[in-house]
Amino acid sequence: MAIAEQQTSPQVTQGSSDKSWHGIVLQTLKRNEISLIPYVPDRVLTPLIKNLHADPFFTTFATAREEEAVGIVSGAWMGGRRGAVLMQTSGFATLANVLASLAVPYQIPLIMFVSERGTLGEFNYGQSLVCRTMRPVLDSLALEHHTITRLDELEFIADRSIKQAVTTQAPVALILNPLLTGGKTFDK
Amino acid sequence: MDTRNTKVMNRFDVTSRLIAKLKHEEAVIGGIGNTNFDLWAAGHRPQNFYMLGSMGLAFPIALGVALAQPDRRVFALEGDGSLLMQLGALSTIATLKPKNLIMIVMDNGIYQITGAQPTPAAGIADIVAIAAGSGLANSTWAADEEDFERLVEKAMSASEPSLIAVRIDDKPGVGATRRDPVQIRERFMHGLGVREPL
């Protein structure tokens, strides 16, 4: 962690307070006292992950698998600390079991940020198929989810969704669409 | 397996010995199946958390509790089959080095609750070697019951995460956990001082 923090330039840190999508996500997490951020990386999430590492408010670290991260933030919630999990669409696809056997039945406000691959110019057929499994899984578990496409709606949706998750003790998935983030481009 | 100088112990007996050592409201996370049946049978405590699914997540859940409450010792009881599902968690824990986390692996080489089928690692893989190779230097096989108790005591004042592996027999769990997930979570949060009862 310390190494990653050292490698982050001051400009990147400064960028966390601006009105970029990742700056808004970071500030919204902070305002809602969400300080534990396990993640499995994604190209598009890179600036957010860098800035979270650079900010000592957050405990940010990579996990080997998304369900591991869900277990960690679930345990942390029960211990009195709030967390959120960052992942890519394909990572979400590994979560059906842990959502249905931990987060939902135990009523844990699991907050998930999912970088959306597989849509709007996707070049990897595997990614586009995996993406189509995500909303049916969320719907079948009656999980709250929002797809965020607009910068001007991001703060409202993220802030309100986090507050709703905490107060209703229910998981929420915030899907970061390429219209918001720019997505991954086909430049290999 | 037979080359190891470790006695085959009993999970309920070992779990009861662990619970008897707890004096400071330590948290204990029970993995799915027999591991948490025996935790329940060893005597329910509000600081116990019982998993009803999500096989393999006892250590990650315990890690979350340990990160949220660094002043409380947190134990996790996991079966060998469950651990195989989430070996990557060992490296995550080794990287974060939560000194208050103590992992206990109950290894009988079988998926006991589903009909005692051998795990793919049975007789081949060494859990302590895997843990050490994952970066958890403080990982040890318990030679016998006395050694287990000694290792638990040592872990309770260690300054790095500990993993204790125990060879166990194929006896089924003694109790059966009540299966109300919301009640389990709420009681656990009361036990950790996060919530007040209504």
Tab-separated table of C-alpha atoms in Angstrom:
chain	number	residue	atom	x	y	z
A	1	MET	CA	0.000	0.000	0.000
A	2	ALA	CA	2.719	2.393	0.991
A	3	ILE	CA	4.473	1.897	-2.312
A	4	ALA	CA	1.342	2.651	-4.274
A	5	GLU	CA	0.814	5.799	-2.237
A	6	GLN	CA	4.337	6.984	-2.886
A	7	GLN	CA	3.929	6.455	-6.595
A	8	THR	CA	0.859	8.631	-6.761
A	9	SER	CA	1.691	12.141	-7.867
A	10	PRO	CA	0.321	15.234	-6.084
A	11	GLN	CA	-1.671	16.151	-9.197
A	12	VAL	CA	-3.521	12.885	-9.030
A	13	THR	CA	-4.376	13.532	-5.385
A	14	GLN	CA	-5.595	16.998	-6.264
A	15	GLY	CA	-7.754	15.451	-8.959
A	16	SER	CA	-9.800	13.663	-6.325
A	17	SER	CA	-11.550	16.859	-5.266
A	18	ASP	CA	-12.482	17.988	-8.750
A	19	LYS	CA	-15.667	17.274	-10.625
A	20	SER	CA	-14.421	14.230	-12.464
A	21	TRP	CA	-16.547	11.106	-12.003
A	22	HIS	CA	-13.876	9.527	-9.820
A	23	GLY	CA	-13.444	12.682	-7.761
A	24	ILE	CA	-17.184	12.738	-7.066
A	25	VAL	CA	-17.204	9.037	-6.122
A	26	LEU	CA	-14.282	9.561	-3.735
A	27	GLN	CA	-15.886	12.571	-2.046
A	28	THR	CA	-19.226	10.775	-1.776
A	29	LEU	CA	-17.580	7.787	-0.114
A	30	LYS	CA	-15.809	10.081	2.312
A	31	ARG	CA	-18.913	12.085	3.154
A	32	ASN	CA	-20.701	8.836	3.993
A	33	GLU	CA	-17.819	7.615	6.157
A	34	ILE	CA	-17.028	4.676	3.908
A	35	SER	CA	-13.358	4.084	4.553
A	36	LEU	CA	-12.622	0.425	3.713
A	37	ILE	CA	-12.263	-0.168	-0.023
A	38	PRO	CA	-11.230	-3.627	-1.209
A	39	TYR	CA	-11.210	-3.995	-4.961
A	40	VAL	CA	-10.368	-6.147	-7.938
A	41	PRO	CA	-8.900	-3.770	-10.501
A	42	ASP	CA	-10.361	-2.500	-13.717
A	43	ARG	CA	-8.761	-0.266	-16.307
A	44	VAL	CA	-11.498	2.350	-16.092
A	45	LEU	CA	-11.393	2.433	-12.264
A	46	THR	CA	-7.651	3.137	-12.248
A	47	PRO	CA	-7.832	6.890	-11.432
A	48	LEU	CA	-10.322	6.232	-8.618
A	49	ILE	CA	-8.180	3.438	-7.170
A	50	LYS	CA	-5.029	5.614	-7.366
A	51	ASN	CA	-6.702	8.484	-5.575
A	52	LEU	CA	-8.174	6.224	-2.894
A	53	HIS	CA	-4.697	4.815	-2.230
A	54	ALA	CA	-3.328	8.348	-2.004
A	55	ASP	CA	-5.901	9.467	0.580
A	56	PRO	CA	-5.099	8.291	4.131
A	57	PHE	CA	-8.799	8.413	5.029
A	58	PHE	CA	-9.242	5.208	3.069
A	59	THR	CA	-7.912	1.699	3.616
A	60	THR	CA	-7.676	0.550	0.014
A	61	PHE	CA	-6.345	-2.815	-1.084
A	62	ALA	CA	-6.629	-5.425	-3.812
A	63	THR	CA	-8.214	-8.795	-3.145
A	64	ALA	CA	-7.722	-11.978	-5.146
A	65	ARG	CA	-11.411	-12.351	-5.863
A	66	GLU	CA	-14.530	-10.205	-5.627
A	67	GLU	CA	-16.392	-12.461	-3.196
A	68	GLU	CA	-13.454	-12.175	-0.834
A	69	ALA	CA	-13.946	-8.394	-0.900
A	70	VAL	CA	-17.663	-8.844	-0.173
A	71	GLY	CA	-16.792	-11.029	2.834
A	72	ILE	CA	-14.369	-8.393	4.105
A	73	VAL	CA	-16.772	-5.445	3.923
A	74	SER	CA	-19.552	-7.599	5.411
A	75	GLY	CA	-17.361	-8.415	8.395
A	76	ALA	CA	-16.308	-4.792	8.676
A	77	TRP	CA	-19.929	-3.607	8.689
A	78	MET	CA	-20.733	-5.971	11.536
A	79	GLY	CA	-17.684	-4.629	13.348
A	80	GLY	CA	-18.849	-1.056	12.909
A	81	ARG	CA	-16.849	0.117	9.918
A	82	ARG	CA	-18.289	0.955	6.518
A	83	GLY	CA	-16.835	-0.291	3.260
A	84	ALA	CA	-17.504	-0.536	-0.445
A	85	VAL	CA	-16.295	-2.955	-3.114
A	86	LEU	CA	-14.979	-1.876	-6.519
A	87	MET	CA	-15.091	-4.313	-9.415
A	88	GLN	CA	-15.701	-4.839	-13.094
A	89	THR	CA	-18.771	-6.448	-14.673
A	90	SER	CA	-17.032	-9.817	-14.977
A	91	GLY	CA	-16.242	-9.683	-11.275
A	92	PHE	CA	-19.857	-9.075	-10.421
A	93	ALA	CA	-20.678	-12.255	-12.329
A	94	THR	CA	-18.795	-14.268	-9.693
A	95	LEU	CA	-20.948	-12.951	-6.828
A	96	ALA	CA	-24.354	-14.668	-7.103
A	97	ASN	CA	-23.607	-17.109	-4.286
A	98	VAL	CA	-22.260	-14.619	-1.782
A	99	LEU	CA	-25.063	-12.136	-2.487
A	100	ALA	CA	-27.740	-14.803	-2.005
A	101	SER	CA	-26.156	-16.461	1.035
A	102	LEU	CA	-24.512	-13.576	2.901
A	103	ALA	CA	-25.374	-10.010	1.909
A	104	VAL	CA	-29.098	-10.464	1.284
A	105	PRO	CA	-30.200	-12.922	4.008
A	106	TYR	CA	-28.061	-11.314	6.721
A	107	GLN	CA	-29.288	-7.852	5.629
A	108	ILE	CA	-25.903	-6.265	5.092
A	109	PRO	CA	-25.647	-2.888	3.328
A	110	LEU	CA	-23.122	-4.043	0.778
A	111	ILE	CA	-22.162	-1.129	-1.473
A	112	MET	CA	-20.815	-2.137	-4.865
A	113	PHE	CA	-19.372	0.056	-7.600
A	114	VAL	CA	-19.307	-1.884	-10.861
A	115	SER	CA	-17.389	-0.586	-13.849
A	116	GLU	CA	-19.519	-1.618	-16.805
A	117	ARG	CA	-17.800	-3.562	-19.555
A	118	GLY	CA	-19.567	-5.347	-22.359
A	119	THR	CA	-21.614	-2.485	-23.731
A	120	LEU	CA	-21.316	0.648	-25.916
A	121	GLY	CA	-18.508	-0.439	-28.161
A	122	GLU	CA	-17.297	-3.550	-26.370
A	123	PHE	CA	-14.803	-5.507	-28.439
A	124	ASN	CA	-14.549	-8.661	-26.315
A	125	TYR	CA	-17.441	-11.045	-26.903
A	126	GLY	CA	-16.892	-12.690	-23.510
A	127	GLN	CA	-17.278	-9.329	-21.782
A	128	SER	CA	-20.481	-8.501	-23.636
A	129	LEU	CA	-22.078	-11.835	-22.697
A	130	VAL	CA	-21.036	-11.524	-19.053
A	131	CYS	CA	-22.483	-8.011	-18.917
A	132	ARG	CA	-25.898	-9.345	-19.949
A	133	THR	CA	-25.975	-11.623	-16.899
A	134	MET	CA	-25.586	-8.764	-14.421
A	135	ARG	CA	-28.999	-7.078	-14.306
A	136	PRO	CA	-30.964	-10.361	-14.357
A	137	VAL	CA	-28.947	-11.489	-11.313
A	138	LEU	CA	-29.578	-8.179	-9.539
A	139	ASP	CA	-33.271	-8.284	-10.437
A	140	SER	CA	-33.715	-11.898	-9.411
A	141	LEU	CA	-32.429	-11.034	-5.919
A	142	ALA	CA	-34.557	-7.860	-5.869
A	143	LEU	CA	-31.386	-5.854	-5.335
A	144	GLU	CA	-31.394	-2.107	-5.745
A	145	HIS	CA	-29.229	-1.045	-8.657
A	146	HIS	CA	-28.683	2.062	-10.720
A	147	THR	CA	-26.817	2.587	-13.938
A	148	ILE	CA	-25.114	5.955	-13.880
A	149	THR	CA	-24.584	7.581	-17.279
A	150	ARG	CA	-24.409	11.302	-16.447
A	151	LEU	CA	-21.870	13.245	-14.450
A	152	ASP	CA	-24.529	15.668	-13.168
A	153	GLU	CA	-26.547	12.786	-11.723
A	154	LEU	CA	-23.660	10.854	-10.209
A	155	GLU	CA	-23.441	12.556	-6.823
A	156	PHE	CA	-27.188	12.430	-6.233
A	157	ILE	CA	-27.505	8.770	-7.203
A	158	ALA	CA	-24.404	7.617	-5.351
A	159	ASP	CA	-25.045	9.627	-2.193
A	160	ARG	CA	-28.730	8.719	-1.930
A	161	SER	CA	-28.092	5.069	-2.795
A	162	ILE	CA	-25.446	4.720	-0.115
A	163	LYS	CA	-27.729	6.328	2.472
A	164	GLN	CA	-30.584	4.042	1.426
A	165	ALA	CA	-28.365	0.944	1.605
A	166	VAL	CA	-27.234	1.835	5.130
A	167	THR	CA	-30.651	2.776	6.478
A	168	THR	CA	-32.509	-0.145	4.905
A	169	GLN	CA	-29.641	-2.595	5.482
A	170	ALA	CA	-29.764	-3.800	1.904
A	171	PRO	CA	-27.092	-4.149	-0.775
A	172	VAL	CA	-26.858	-1.732	-3.684
A	173	ALA	CA	-25.007	-1.887	-6.996
A	174	LEU	CA	-23.957	1.346	-8.680
A	175	ILE	CA	-23.106	0.557	-12.277
A	176	LEU	CA	-20.679	3.026	-13.834
A	177	ASN	CA	-21.614	3.134	-17.505
A	178	PRO	CA	-19.133	4.105	-20.270
A	179	LEU	CA	-21.212	7.238	-20.912
A	180	LEU	CA	-20.022	8.390	-17.469
A	181	THR	CA	-16.484	7.071	-17.399
A	182	GLY	CA	-15.536	6.970	-21.053
A	183	GLY	CA	-15.244	3.207	-20.788
A	184	LYS	CA	-12.415	1.166	-22.188
A	185	THR	CA	-11.459	1.945	-25.749
A	186	PHE	CA	-10.290	-0.500	-28.386
A	187	ASP	CA	-6.650	0.484	-28.390
A	188	LYS	CA	-5.308	-2.869	-27.111
B	1	MET	CA	-0.390	-36.799	5.740
B	2	ASP	CA	1.214	-39.569	7.782
B	3	THR	CA	4.644	-38.024	7.503
B	4	ARG	CA	3.467	-35.130	9.669
B	5	ASN	CA	4.073	-35.426	13.349
B	6	THR	CA	0.529	-34.364	14.184
B	7	LYS	CA	-2.141	-36.152	16.149
B	8	VAL	CA	-5.604	-36.575	14.658
B	9	MET	CA	-7.856	-34.581	16.981
B	10	ASN	CA	-11.581	-33.955	17.225
B	11	ARG	CA	-13.126	-30.724	15.992
B	12	PHE	CA	-15.657	-30.313	18.800
B	13	ASP	CA	-13.014	-31.003	21.420
B	14	VAL	CA	-10.576	-28.542	19.845
B	15	THR	CA	-13.293	-25.904	19.425
B	16	SER	CA	-14.311	-26.296	23.073
B	17	ARG	CA	-10.696	-25.868	24.139
B	18	LEU	CA	-10.484	-22.659	22.116
B	19	ILE	CA	-13.699	-21.215	23.561
B	20	ALA	CA	-12.510	-22.017	27.091
B	21	LYS	CA	-9.441	-19.831	26.479
B	22	LEU	CA	-11.421	-16.736	25.482
B	23	LYS	CA	-11.591	-14.111	28.211
B	24	HIS	CA	-11.848	-10.786	26.388
B	25	GLU	CA	-14.965	-11.066	24.228
B	26	GLU	CA	-12.905	-12.197	21.269
B	27	ALA	CA	-14.903	-12.565	18.053
B	28	VAL	CA	-15.169	-16.031	16.512
B	29	ILE	CA	-16.331	-16.586	12.939
B	30	GLY	CA	-17.529	-20.121	12.212
B	31	GLY	CA	-17.260	-21.385	8.625
B	32	ILE	CA	-20.183	-23.186	7.049
B	33	GLY	CA	-21.249	-26.668	8.096
B	34	ASN	CA	-19.640	-28.663	10.845
B	35	THR	CA	-17.208	-25.921	11.808
B	36	ASN	CA	-19.997	-23.664	12.974
B	37	PHE	CA	-22.134	-26.526	14.303
B	38	ASP	CA	-19.313	-27.304	16.711
B	39	LEU	CA	-18.815	-23.620	17.484
B	40	TRP	CA	-22.488	-23.426	18.452
B	41	ALA	CA	-22.276	-26.636	20.464
B	42	ALA	CA	-19.190	-25.392	22.324
B	43	GLY	CA	-21.443	-22.754	23.886
B	44	HIS	CA	-23.146	-19.852	22.181
B	45	ARG	CA	-21.577	-16.452	22.759
B	46	PRO	CA	-22.797	-13.117	21.366
B	47	GLN	CA	-19.348	-12.671	19.822
B	48	ASN	CA	-19.827	-15.762	17.631
B	49	PHE	CA	-20.850	-15.389	13.991
B	50	TYR	CA	-22.313	-18.392	12.193
B	51	MET	CA	-22.136	-18.629	8.414
B	52	LEU	CA	-25.039	-20.270	6.589
B	53	GLY	CA	-23.488	-20.220	3.132
B	54	SER	CA	-20.788	-18.381	1.167
B	55	MET	CA	-18.344	-21.258	1.539
B	56	GLY	CA	-14.762	-20.129	1.929
B	57	LEU	CA	-15.439	-16.672	3.340
B	58	ALA	CA	-14.783	-17.259	7.045
B	59	PHE	CA	-11.307	-15.721	6.805
B	60	PRO	CA	-12.384	-12.703	4.715
B	61	ILE	CA	-15.313	-11.999	7.073
B	62	ALA	CA	-12.973	-12.297	10.050
B	63	LEU	CA	-10.502	-9.992	8.307
B	64	GLY	CA	-13.257	-7.390	7.940
B	65	VAL	CA	-14.093	-7.622	11.645
B	66	ALA	CA	-10.383	-7.410	12.497
B	67	LEU	CA	-9.936	-4.275	10.375
B	68	ALA	CA	-13.028	-2.675	11.914
B	69	GLN	CA	-12.008	-3.483	15.499
B	70	PRO	CA	-8.204	-3.599	15.684
B	71	ASP	CA	-8.222	-3.860	19.481
B	72	ARG	CA	-10.283	-7.061	19.536
B	73	ARG	CA	-8.798	-10.466	18.757
B	74	VAL	CA	-10.724	-12.177	15.973
B	75	PHE	CA	-10.698	-15.928	15.404
B	76	ALA	CA	-11.947	-17.698	12.300
B	77	LEU	CA	-12.671	-21.413	12.089
B	78	GLU	CA	-12.471	-22.812	8.581
B	79	GLY	CA	-12.556	-26.277	7.046
B	80	ASP	CA	-9.899	-27.426	4.623
B	81	GLY	CA	-12.395	-27.761	1.750
B	82	SER	CA	-13.703	-24.244	2.376
B	83	LEU	CA	-10.210	-22.807	2.516
B	84	LEU	CA	-9.384	-24.385	-0.849
B	85	MET	CA	-12.170	-22.307	-2.355
B	86	GLN	CA	-10.538	-19.047	-1.314
B	87	LEU	CA	-6.771	-19.568	-1.066
B	88	GLY	CA	-6.202	-16.070	-2.430
B	89	ALA	CA	-7.533	-14.668	0.846
B	90	LEU	CA	-4.390	-15.906	2.577
B	91	SER	CA	-2.245	-13.555	0.497
B	92	THR	CA	-4.614	-10.648	1.090
B	93	ILE	CA	-4.346	-11.239	4.841
B	94	ALA	CA	-0.563	-11.656	4.647
B	95	THR	CA	-0.321	-8.308	2.836
B	96	LEU	CA	-2.508	-6.427	5.312
B	97	LYS	CA	-0.923	-8.108	8.388
B	98	PRO	CA	-3.790	-7.661	10.855
B	99	LYS	CA	-2.099	-8.653	14.095
B	100	ASN	CA	-5.430	-9.401	15.794
B	101	LEU	CA	-6.533	-12.108	13.317
B	102	ILE	CA	-6.140	-15.795	14.180
B	103	MET	CA	-7.061	-18.397	11.562
B	104	ILE	CA	-7.774	-21.986	12.525
B	105	VAL	CA	-8.058	-24.635	9.827
B	106	MET	CA	-9.829	-27.902	10.633
B	107	ASP	CA	-8.317	-30.356	8.181
B	108	ASN	CA	-9.801	-33.818	7.690
B	109	GLY	CA	-9.204	-33.984	3.932
B	110	ILE	CA	-12.877	-34.539	3.156
B	111	TYR	CA	-16.070	-32.709	2.317
B	112	GLN	CA	-17.614	-34.282	5.353
B	113	ILE	CA	-21.071	-32.758	5.249
B	114	THR	CA	-21.744	-33.766	1.655
B	115	GLY	CA	-20.824	-37.426	2.089
B	116	ALA	CA	-17.159	-37.448	3.060
B	117	GLN	CA	-15.720	-37.188	-0.445
B	118	PRO	CA	-11.972	-36.427	-0.421
B	119	THR	CA	-11.011	-32.875	-1.346
B	120	PRO	CA	-8.767	-32.460	-4.392
B	121	ALA	CA	-5.965	-31.630	-1.965
B	122	ALA	CA	-6.422	-34.609	0.332
B	123	GLY	CA	-3.131	-36.298	1.111
B	124	ILE	CA	-1.260	-34.062	-1.340
B	125	ALA	CA	-1.319	-30.406	-0.390
B	126	ASP	CA	-0.022	-29.082	2.928
B	127	ILE	CA	-2.173	-26.240	4.224
B	128	VAL	CA	0.524	-24.816	6.470
B	129	ALA	CA	3.007	-24.807	3.590
B	130	ILE	CA	0.397	-23.079	1.395
B	131	ALA	CA	-0.237	-20.479	4.096
B	132	ALA	CA	3.480	-19.899	4.617
B	133	GLY	CA	3.963	-19.660	0.862
B	134	SER	CA	1.129	-17.127	0.743
B	135	GLY	CA	3.123	-14.916	3.089
B	136	LEU	CA	1.694	-15.988	6.446
B	137	ALA	CA	4.956	-16.844	8.167
B	138	ASN	CA	3.270	-17.484	11.500
B	139	SER	CA	1.538	-20.688	10.346
B	140	THR	CA	1.858	-23.962	12.243
B	141	TRP	CA	0.407	-27.455	12.554
B	142	ALA	CA	-0.826	-28.219	16.054
B	143	ALA	CA	0.903	-31.433	17.173
B	144	ASP	CA	-1.749	-32.356	19.727
B	145	GLU	CA	-4.369	-30.767	22.002
B	146	GLU	CA	-1.836	-29.296	24.408
B	147	ASP	CA	0.135	-27.849	21.534
B	148	PHE	CA	-3.084	-26.373	20.103
B	149	GLU	CA	-3.819	-24.611	23.395
B	150	ARG	CA	-0.268	-23.316	23.551
B	151	LEU	CA	-0.489	-22.006	19.982
B	152	VAL	CA	-3.803	-20.276	20.739
B	153	GLU	CA	-2.296	-18.547	23.757
B	154	LYS	CA	0.700	-17.475	21.726
B	155	ALA	CA	-1.527	-16.163	18.952
B	156	MET	CA	-3.521	-14.074	21.414
B	157	SER	CA	-0.513	-11.852	22.025
B	158	ALA	CA	1.147	-12.148	18.604
B	159	SER	CA	2.064	-9.083	16.598
B	160	GLU	CA	1.194	-10.658	13.247
B	161	PRO	CA	-1.678	-12.795	11.987
B	162	SER	CA	-1.504	-16.453	13.023
B	163	LEU	CA	-2.705	-19.602	11.312
B	164	ILE	CA	-3.088	-22.839	13.253
B	165	ALA	CA	-3.909	-26.007	11.325
B	166	VAL	CA	-5.383	-28.981	13.100
B	167	ARG	CA	-5.730	-32.491	11.744
B	168	ILE	CA	-9.174	-33.712	12.728
B	169	ASP	CA	-11.131	-36.919	12.458
B	170	ASP	CA	-14.265	-37.501	10.392
B	171	LYS	CA	-16.769	-37.189	13.257
B	172	PRO	CA	-19.789	-35.029	12.391
B	173	GLY	CA	-20.483	-31.770	14.194
B	174	VAL	CA	-22.111	-32.004	17.611
B	175	GLY	CA	-24.804	-29.337	17.456
B	176	ALA	CA	-26.865	-27.597	14.831
B	177	THR	CA	-26.781	-23.838	14.510
B	178	ARG	CA	-30.113	-22.029	14.566
B	179	ARG	CA	-30.604	-20.754	11.046
B	180	ASP	CA	-31.930	-17.228	11.317
B	181	PRO	CA	-29.385	-15.030	9.530
B	182	VAL	CA	-30.737	-11.679	10.705
B	183	GLN	CA	-30.848	-12.851	14.316
B	184	ILE	CA	-27.308	-14.202	14.013
B	185	ARG	CA	-25.992	-10.906	12.592
B	186	GLU	CA	-27.855	-8.727	15.043
B	187	ARG	CA	-26.678	-10.748	18.055
B	188	PHE	CA	-23.130	-10.621	16.717
B	189	MET	CA	-23.275	-6.835	16.340
B	190	HIS	CA	-24.556	-6.561	19.917
B	191	GLY	CA	-21.698	-8.824	20.991
B	192	LEU	CA	-19.186	-6.563	19.269
B	193	GLY	CA	-20.639	-3.465	20.900
B	194	VAL	CA	-21.713	-1.993	17.579
B	195	ARG	CA	-25.426	-2.113	18.416
B	196	GLU	CA	-27.568	-1.908	21.524
B	197	PRO	CA	-30.439	-4.408	21.831
B	198	LEU	CA	-33.900	-2.921	21.326
